[in-house]
């Protein structure tokens, strides 16, 4: 991306997995609550995370920044740490593991591959223009376990 954009006024903000009250993390919480989610692979892979409000703030910060590519990230816990954080809530049970090939059957191979991949990057360039994430992923996911969600997705 850096090479393709070097002579343009464009700004690109790379976002990791974004958590909030909607989207995939809501589905993860429902899957864990209903025992329909399995840790994909070893669970030791890193998931870059960012709260939805911090994602919006990152995009706004990039508007006033020099053209280029920026990464936004709050934290990079392992898949297992994310799942364990959710499963600390009452009514949740830690899931077992499934190899990516097997996980690809219900999830689709692209999602299973993404869930097993490690994504860990630096947001130093975006922080240089004044952006700092305000969210805290454990608290954000804990909030998802406390709101009324459908019994299944």
XYZ file of N, CA and C in Angstrom:
459
model
N 0.830 -1.195 0.000
C 0.000 0.000 0.000
C 0.867 1.249 0.000
N 1.958 1.198 0.781
C 2.825 2.373 0.866
C 3.354 2.768 -0.507
N 3.798 1.785 -1.289
C 4.359 2.060 -2.616
C 3.290 2.598 -3.552
N 2.115 2.024 -3.532
C 1.037 2.443 -4.436
C 0.550 3.850 -4.128
N 0.691 4.297 -2.894
C 0.158 5.598 -2.481
C 1.209 6.692 -2.349
N 2.467 6.393 -2.665
C 3.535 7.344 -2.338
C 3.399 8.696 -3.012
N 2.764 8.792 -4.150
C 2.620 10.077 -4.838
C 1.180 10.573 -4.865
N 0.361 10.126 -3.913
C -1.033 10.565 -3.864
C -1.312 11.235 -2.519
N -2.376 12.012 -2.453
C -2.734 12.643 -1.168
C -3.591 11.740 -0.281
N -3.646 10.462 -0.589
C -4.523 9.535 0.142
C -3.959 9.165 1.510
N -4.880 8.822 2.392
C -4.546 8.296 3.711
C -5.265 6.962 3.856
N -4.546 5.969 4.290
C -5.117 4.648 4.515
C -4.945 4.324 5.992
N -6.025 3.901 6.629
C -5.950 3.480 8.030
C -6.279 2.000 8.066
N -5.313 1.215 8.517
C -5.510 -0.223 8.653
C -6.079 -0.505 10.035
N -7.251 -1.134 10.051
C -7.922 -1.455 11.313
C -7.819 -2.961 11.581
N -7.640 -3.352 12.848
C -7.659 -4.775 13.200
C -9.103 -5.224 13.408
N -9.306 -6.302 14.172
C -10.651 -6.706 14.548
C -11.250 -5.583 15.396
N -12.427 -5.118 15.015
C -13.091 -4.018 15.728
C -14.244 -4.604 16.543
N -14.239 -4.307 17.850
C -15.309 -4.808 18.717
C -16.255 -3.668 19.077
N -17.490 -4.021 19.313
C -18.538 -3.077 19.694
C -19.821 -3.865 19.878
N -20.953 -3.187 19.933
C -22.216 -3.879 20.217
C -22.764 -4.636 19.017
N -22.229 -4.432 17.855
C -22.665 -5.159 16.668
C -21.477 -5.866 16.043
N -21.726 -6.546 14.967
C -20.636 -7.148 14.230
C -20.184 -8.498 14.750
N -18.982 -8.874 14.339
C -18.484 -10.211 14.581
C -18.294 -10.528 16.061
N -17.853 -9.584 16.862
C -17.640 -9.892 18.281
C -18.946 -10.161 19.004
N -20.018 -9.552 18.569
C -21.339 -9.892 19.112
C -21.632 -11.356 18.803
N -21.334 -11.769 17.571
C -21.557 -13.161 17.178
C -20.655 -14.113 17.969
N -19.424 -13.686 18.248
C -18.518 -14.508 19.056
C -19.104 -14.734 20.446
N -19.605 -13.675 21.065
C -20.183 -13.782 22.410
C -21.394 -14.711 22.387
N -22.247 -14.564 21.379
C -23.408 -15.457 21.270
C -22.936 -16.895 21.067
N -21.929 -17.097 20.221
C -21.397 -18.434 19.982
C -20.820 -19.061 21.238
N -20.139 -18.262 22.046
C -19.600 -18.781 23.311
C -20.719 -19.065 24.310
N -21.721 -18.208 24.342
C -22.848 -18.409 25.267
C -23.614 -19.686 24.933
N -23.750 -19.975 23.641
C -24.535 -21.131 23.208
C -23.663 -22.356 22.913
N -22.381 -22.260 23.241
C -21.418 -23.355 23.031
C -21.295 -23.750 21.561
N -21.362 -22.750 20.688
C -21.243 -23.016 19.257
C -19.932 -22.493 18.684
N -19.076 -21.945 19.516
C -17.784 -21.444 19.044
C -16.681 -22.342 19.578
N -15.722 -22.660 18.754
C -14.528 -23.410 19.128
C -13.319 -22.547 18.847
N -12.311 -22.621 19.699
C -11.054 -21.930 19.426
C -10.467 -22.548 18.164
N -10.108 -21.702 17.224
C -9.566 -22.180 15.950
C -8.059 -22.359 16.096
N -7.595 -23.581 15.898
C -6.164 -23.872 16.017
C -5.724 -23.890 17.473
N -4.479 -23.471 17.706
C -3.916 -23.523 19.064
C -4.488 -22.455 19.993
N -4.968 -21.361 19.427
C -5.463 -20.259 20.244
C -4.366 -19.310 20.691
N -3.126 -19.589 20.321
C -2.002 -18.753 20.748
C -1.702 -17.632 19.769
N -2.458 -17.557 18.689
C -2.276 -16.489 17.712
C -2.784 -15.157 18.261
N -2.171 -14.082 17.839
C -2.516 -12.734 18.318
C -3.619 -12.122 17.464
N -4.621 -11.559 18.133
C -5.683 -10.819 17.466
C -5.478 -9.345 17.779
N -5.234 -8.537 16.776
C -5.225 -7.097 16.978
C -6.653 -6.649 17.232
N -6.872 -5.861 18.275
C -8.222 -5.419 18.649
C -8.296 -3.906 18.735
N -9.489 -3.391 18.476
C -9.739 -1.958 18.580
C -11.231 -1.747 18.802
N -11.588 -0.912 19.772
C -12.988 -0.580 20.008
C -13.534 0.288 18.890
N -14.826 0.185 18.649
C -15.444 0.908 17.540
C -15.264 2.421 17.673
N -15.335 2.966 18.873
C -15.163 4.410 19.050
C -13.723 4.836 18.776
N -12.782 3.988 19.144
C -11.381 4.274 18.839
C -11.101 4.156 17.346
N -11.807 3.265 16.671
C -11.653 3.148 15.211
C -12.110 4.439 14.531
N -13.235 4.975 14.975
C -13.727 6.241 14.420
C -12.720 7.359 14.694
N -12.196 7.408 15.912
C -11.211 8.441 16.262
C -9.941 8.302 15.415
N -9.539 7.079 15.114
C -8.354 6.857 14.280
C -8.583 7.385 12.863
N -9.756 7.130 12.323
C -10.078 7.624 10.986
C -10.106 9.151 10.960
N -10.659 9.741 11.999
C -10.685 11.212 12.078
C -9.274 11.789 12.219
N -8.429 11.159 13.014
C -7.055 11.639 13.190
C -6.290 11.593 11.871
N -6.533 10.570 11.082
C -5.837 10.429 9.802
C -6.253 11.512 8.811
N -7.460 12.044 8.946
C -7.905 13.107 8.046
C -6.995 14.324 8.106
N -6.484 14.619 9.290
C -5.633 15.796 9.476
C -4.143 15.472 9.388
N -3.813 14.226 9.136
C -2.414 13.800 9.094
C -1.863 13.910 7.672
N -0.568 13.751 7.578
C 0.085 13.707 6.272
C -0.424 12.501 5.499
N -0.446 12.568 4.172
C -0.833 11.392 3.394
C 0.060 10.198 3.731
N -0.524 9.009 3.670
C 0.245 7.803 3.937
C -0.607 6.713 4.542
N 0.069 5.701 5.064
C -0.597 4.534 5.637
C -0.404 4.546 7.149
N -1.501 4.345 7.871
C -1.497 4.363 9.329
C -2.130 3.074 9.846
N -1.626 2.554 10.936
C -2.200 1.390 11.601
C -2.826 1.845 12.913
N -3.988 1.296 13.223
C -4.647 1.584 14.500
C -4.808 0.264 15.244
N -4.373 0.229 16.493
C -4.507 -0.984 17.297
C -4.535 -0.599 18.772
N -5.349 -1.280 19.535
C -5.420 -1.045 20.981
C -4.562 -2.055 21.731
N -4.714 -3.323 21.347
C -4.007 -4.405 22.023
C -3.952 -5.600 21.079
N -3.111 -6.569 21.429
C -3.006 -7.783 20.617
C -2.974 -9.018 21.516
N -4.083 -9.305 22.202
C -4.140 -10.517 23.027
C -4.235 -11.746 22.130
N -3.984 -12.907 22.703
C -4.158 -14.134 21.931
C -5.650 -14.445 21.808
N -5.967 -15.279 20.834
C -7.354 -15.724 20.671
C -7.849 -16.360 21.974
N -6.994 -17.152 22.599
C -7.362 -17.805 23.851
C -7.630 -16.779 24.957
N -6.822 -15.724 25.042
C -7.048 -14.684 26.053
C -8.382 -13.983 25.832
N -8.734 -13.736 24.574
C -10.023 -13.101 24.269
C -11.167 -14.017 24.702
N -11.088 -15.274 24.315
C -12.141 -16.233 24.666
C -12.237 -16.385 26.184
N -11.116 -16.508 26.863
C -11.138 -16.645 28.324
C -11.722 -15.405 28.995
N -11.446 -14.234 28.443
C -12.002 -12.997 29.002
C -13.527 -13.010 28.930
N -14.059 -13.419 27.805
C -15.518 -13.506 27.657
C -16.084 -14.576 28.586
N -15.386 -15.704 28.673
C -15.905 -16.846 29.445
C -15.828 -16.652 30.956
N -15.252 -15.566 31.417
C -15.285 -15.259 32.855
C -16.668 -14.801 33.302
N -17.490 -14.397 32.359
C -18.844 -13.936 32.685
C -19.713 -15.125 33.086
N -20.664 -14.906 33.981
C -21.560 -15.994 34.385
C -22.313 -16.566 33.190
N -22.434 -17.884 33.150
C -23.184 -18.537 32.089
C -22.365 -18.911 30.868
N -21.091 -18.593 30.871
C -20.228 -18.920 29.733
C -19.286 -20.045 30.124
N -18.987 -20.907 29.173
C -18.085 -22.032 29.404
C -16.973 -21.986 28.371
N -15.764 -22.295 28.810
C -14.633 -22.288 27.886
C -14.832 -23.371 26.831
N -14.629 -23.013 25.573
C -14.833 -23.992 24.503
C -13.614 -24.884 24.294
N -13.819 -25.931 23.530
C -12.689 -26.761 23.138
C -12.049 -26.143 21.885
N -11.115 -26.848 21.291
C -10.400 -26.349 20.113
C -10.749 -27.196 18.908
N -10.605 -26.582 17.744
C -10.816 -27.307 16.490
C -9.743 -26.871 15.505
N -9.225 -27.803 14.715
C -8.249 -27.404 13.701
C -8.917 -26.507 12.657
N -8.107 -25.685 11.999
C -8.655 -24.733 11.033
C -9.467 -25.442 9.956
N -8.992 -26.576 9.452
C -9.708 -27.279 8.386
C -11.121 -27.650 8.826
N -11.270 -28.118 10.055
C -12.587 -28.465 10.572
C -13.417 -27.212 10.860
N -12.774 -26.173 11.359
C -13.484 -24.921 11.651
C -14.018 -24.280 10.391
N -13.349 -24.541 9.281
C -13.778 -23.960 8.017
C -15.114 -24.474 7.525
N -15.553 -25.621 8.023
C -16.836 -26.179 7.565
C -17.997 -25.288 8.017
N -18.155 -24.996 9.333
C -19.268 -24.116 9.713
C -18.983 -22.626 9.487
N -17.704 -22.231 9.572
C -17.369 -20.803 9.508
C -17.056 -20.316 8.099
N -16.619 -21.221 7.255
C -16.079 -20.833 5.954
C -14.570 -20.757 6.079
N -13.865 -21.172 5.051
C -12.407 -21.262 5.159
C -11.743 -19.900 5.329
N -12.281 -18.846 4.718
C -11.664 -17.522 4.846
C -11.737 -17.025 6.290
N -12.888 -17.166 6.951
C -13.016 -16.730 8.337
C -12.166 -17.598 9.256
N -12.169 -18.909 9.042
C -11.349 -19.794 9.878
C -9.872 -19.418 9.749
N -9.434 -19.136 8.544
C -8.033 -18.724 8.335
C -7.752 -17.407 9.067
N -8.664 -16.461 8.972
C -8.489 -15.160 9.645
C -8.454 -15.306 11.153
N -9.282 -16.172 11.702
C -9.332 -16.361 13.149
C -8.070 -17.026 13.677
N -7.391 -17.796 12.824
C -6.172 -18.475 13.253
C -4.910 -17.642 12.985
N -5.047 -16.599 12.191
C -3.890 -15.776 11.845
C -3.490 -14.873 13.011
N -2.214 -14.537 13.073
C -1.726 -13.567 14.056
C -1.620 -12.206 13.393
N -2.215 -11.207 14.033
C -2.158 -9.839 13.521
C -1.674 -8.957 14.662
N -0.465 -8.493 14.523
C 0.132 -7.653 15.553
C 0.941 -6.603 14.836
N 0.634 -5.371 15.047
C 1.282 -4.286 14.324
C 1.549 -3.125 15.268
N 2.174 -2.096 14.764
C 2.430 -0.915 15.586
C 1.578 0.249 15.099
N 1.145 1.048 16.027
C 0.353 2.231 15.690
C 1.152 3.513 15.950
N 2.473 3.391 15.967
C 3.338 4.529 16.314
C 3.088 5.735 15.418
N 2.903 5.521 14.136
C 2.718 6.653 13.216
C 1.417 7.396 13.517
N 0.370 6.684 13.822
C -0.909 7.325 14.146
C -0.834 8.026 15.502
N -0.108 7.465 16.428
C 0.070 8.115 17.735
C 0.856 9.416 17.605
N 1.747 9.471 16.624
C 2.520 10.694 16.403
C 1.642 11.872 16.005
N 0.467 11.607 15.456
C -0.442 12.696 15.082
C -1.486 12.934 16.168
N -1.279 12.342 17.351
C -2.129 12.647 18.495
C -3.205 11.628 18.818
N -3.290 10.530 18.074
C -4.312 9.529 18.352
C -3.833 8.579 19.442
N -4.703 8.316 20.396
C -4.435 7.331 21.444
C -5.739 6.594 21.713
N -5.722 5.258 21.668
C -6.962 4.538 21.951
C -7.392 4.735 23.402
N -8.692 4.872 23.600
C -9.243 5.082 24.937
C -9.892 3.830 25.507
N -10.233 2.900 24.643
C -10.945 1.699 25.069
C -10.043 0.694 25.760
N -10.669 -0.278 26.354
C -9.980 -1.365 27.032
C -10.727 -2.634 26.650
N -10.065 -3.495 25.894
C -10.764 -4.611 25.254
C -11.480 -5.532 26.235
N -10.896 -5.814 27.406
C -11.593 -6.701 28.345
C -12.921 -6.087 28.789
N -12.914 -4.797 29.080
C -14.150 -4.124 29.497
C -15.160 -4.096 28.348
N -14.680 -3.854 27.136
C -15.575 -3.827 25.982
C -16.246 -5.164 25.730
N -15.484 -6.243 25.865
C -16.072 -7.568 25.665
C -16.967 -7.954 26.837
N -16.598 -7.528 28.044
C -17.442 -7.803 29.216
C -18.814 -7.138 29.036
N -18.822 -5.923 28.479
C -20.101 -5.243 28.216
C -20.967 -6.062 27.266
N -20.351 -6.693 26.281
C -21.121 -7.516 25.349
C -21.777 -8.706 26.051
N -21.126 -9.239 27.070
C -21.715 -10.385 27.780
C -22.887 -9.960 28.656
N -22.984 -8.670 28.945
C -24.017 -8.171 29.853
C -25.257 -7.658 29.142
N -25.170 -7.425 27.830
C -26.350 -6.921 27.126
C -27.181 -8.080 26.608
N -28.428 -7.818 26.333
C -29.322 -8.858 25.847
C -28.977 -9.153 24.400
N -28.580 -10.386 24.149
C -28.220 -10.816 22.808
C -29.144 -11.964 22.407
N -29.291 -12.187 21.123
C -30.120 -13.316 20.706
C -29.534 -14.636 21.188
N -30.364 -15.639 21.296
C -29.906 -16.956 21.753
C -28.974 -17.604 20.759
N -29.092 -17.239 19.486
C -28.194 -17.786 18.466
C -28.061 -16.772 17.339
N -27.067 -17.025 16.499
C -26.848 -16.136 15.346
C -27.093 -16.877 14.059
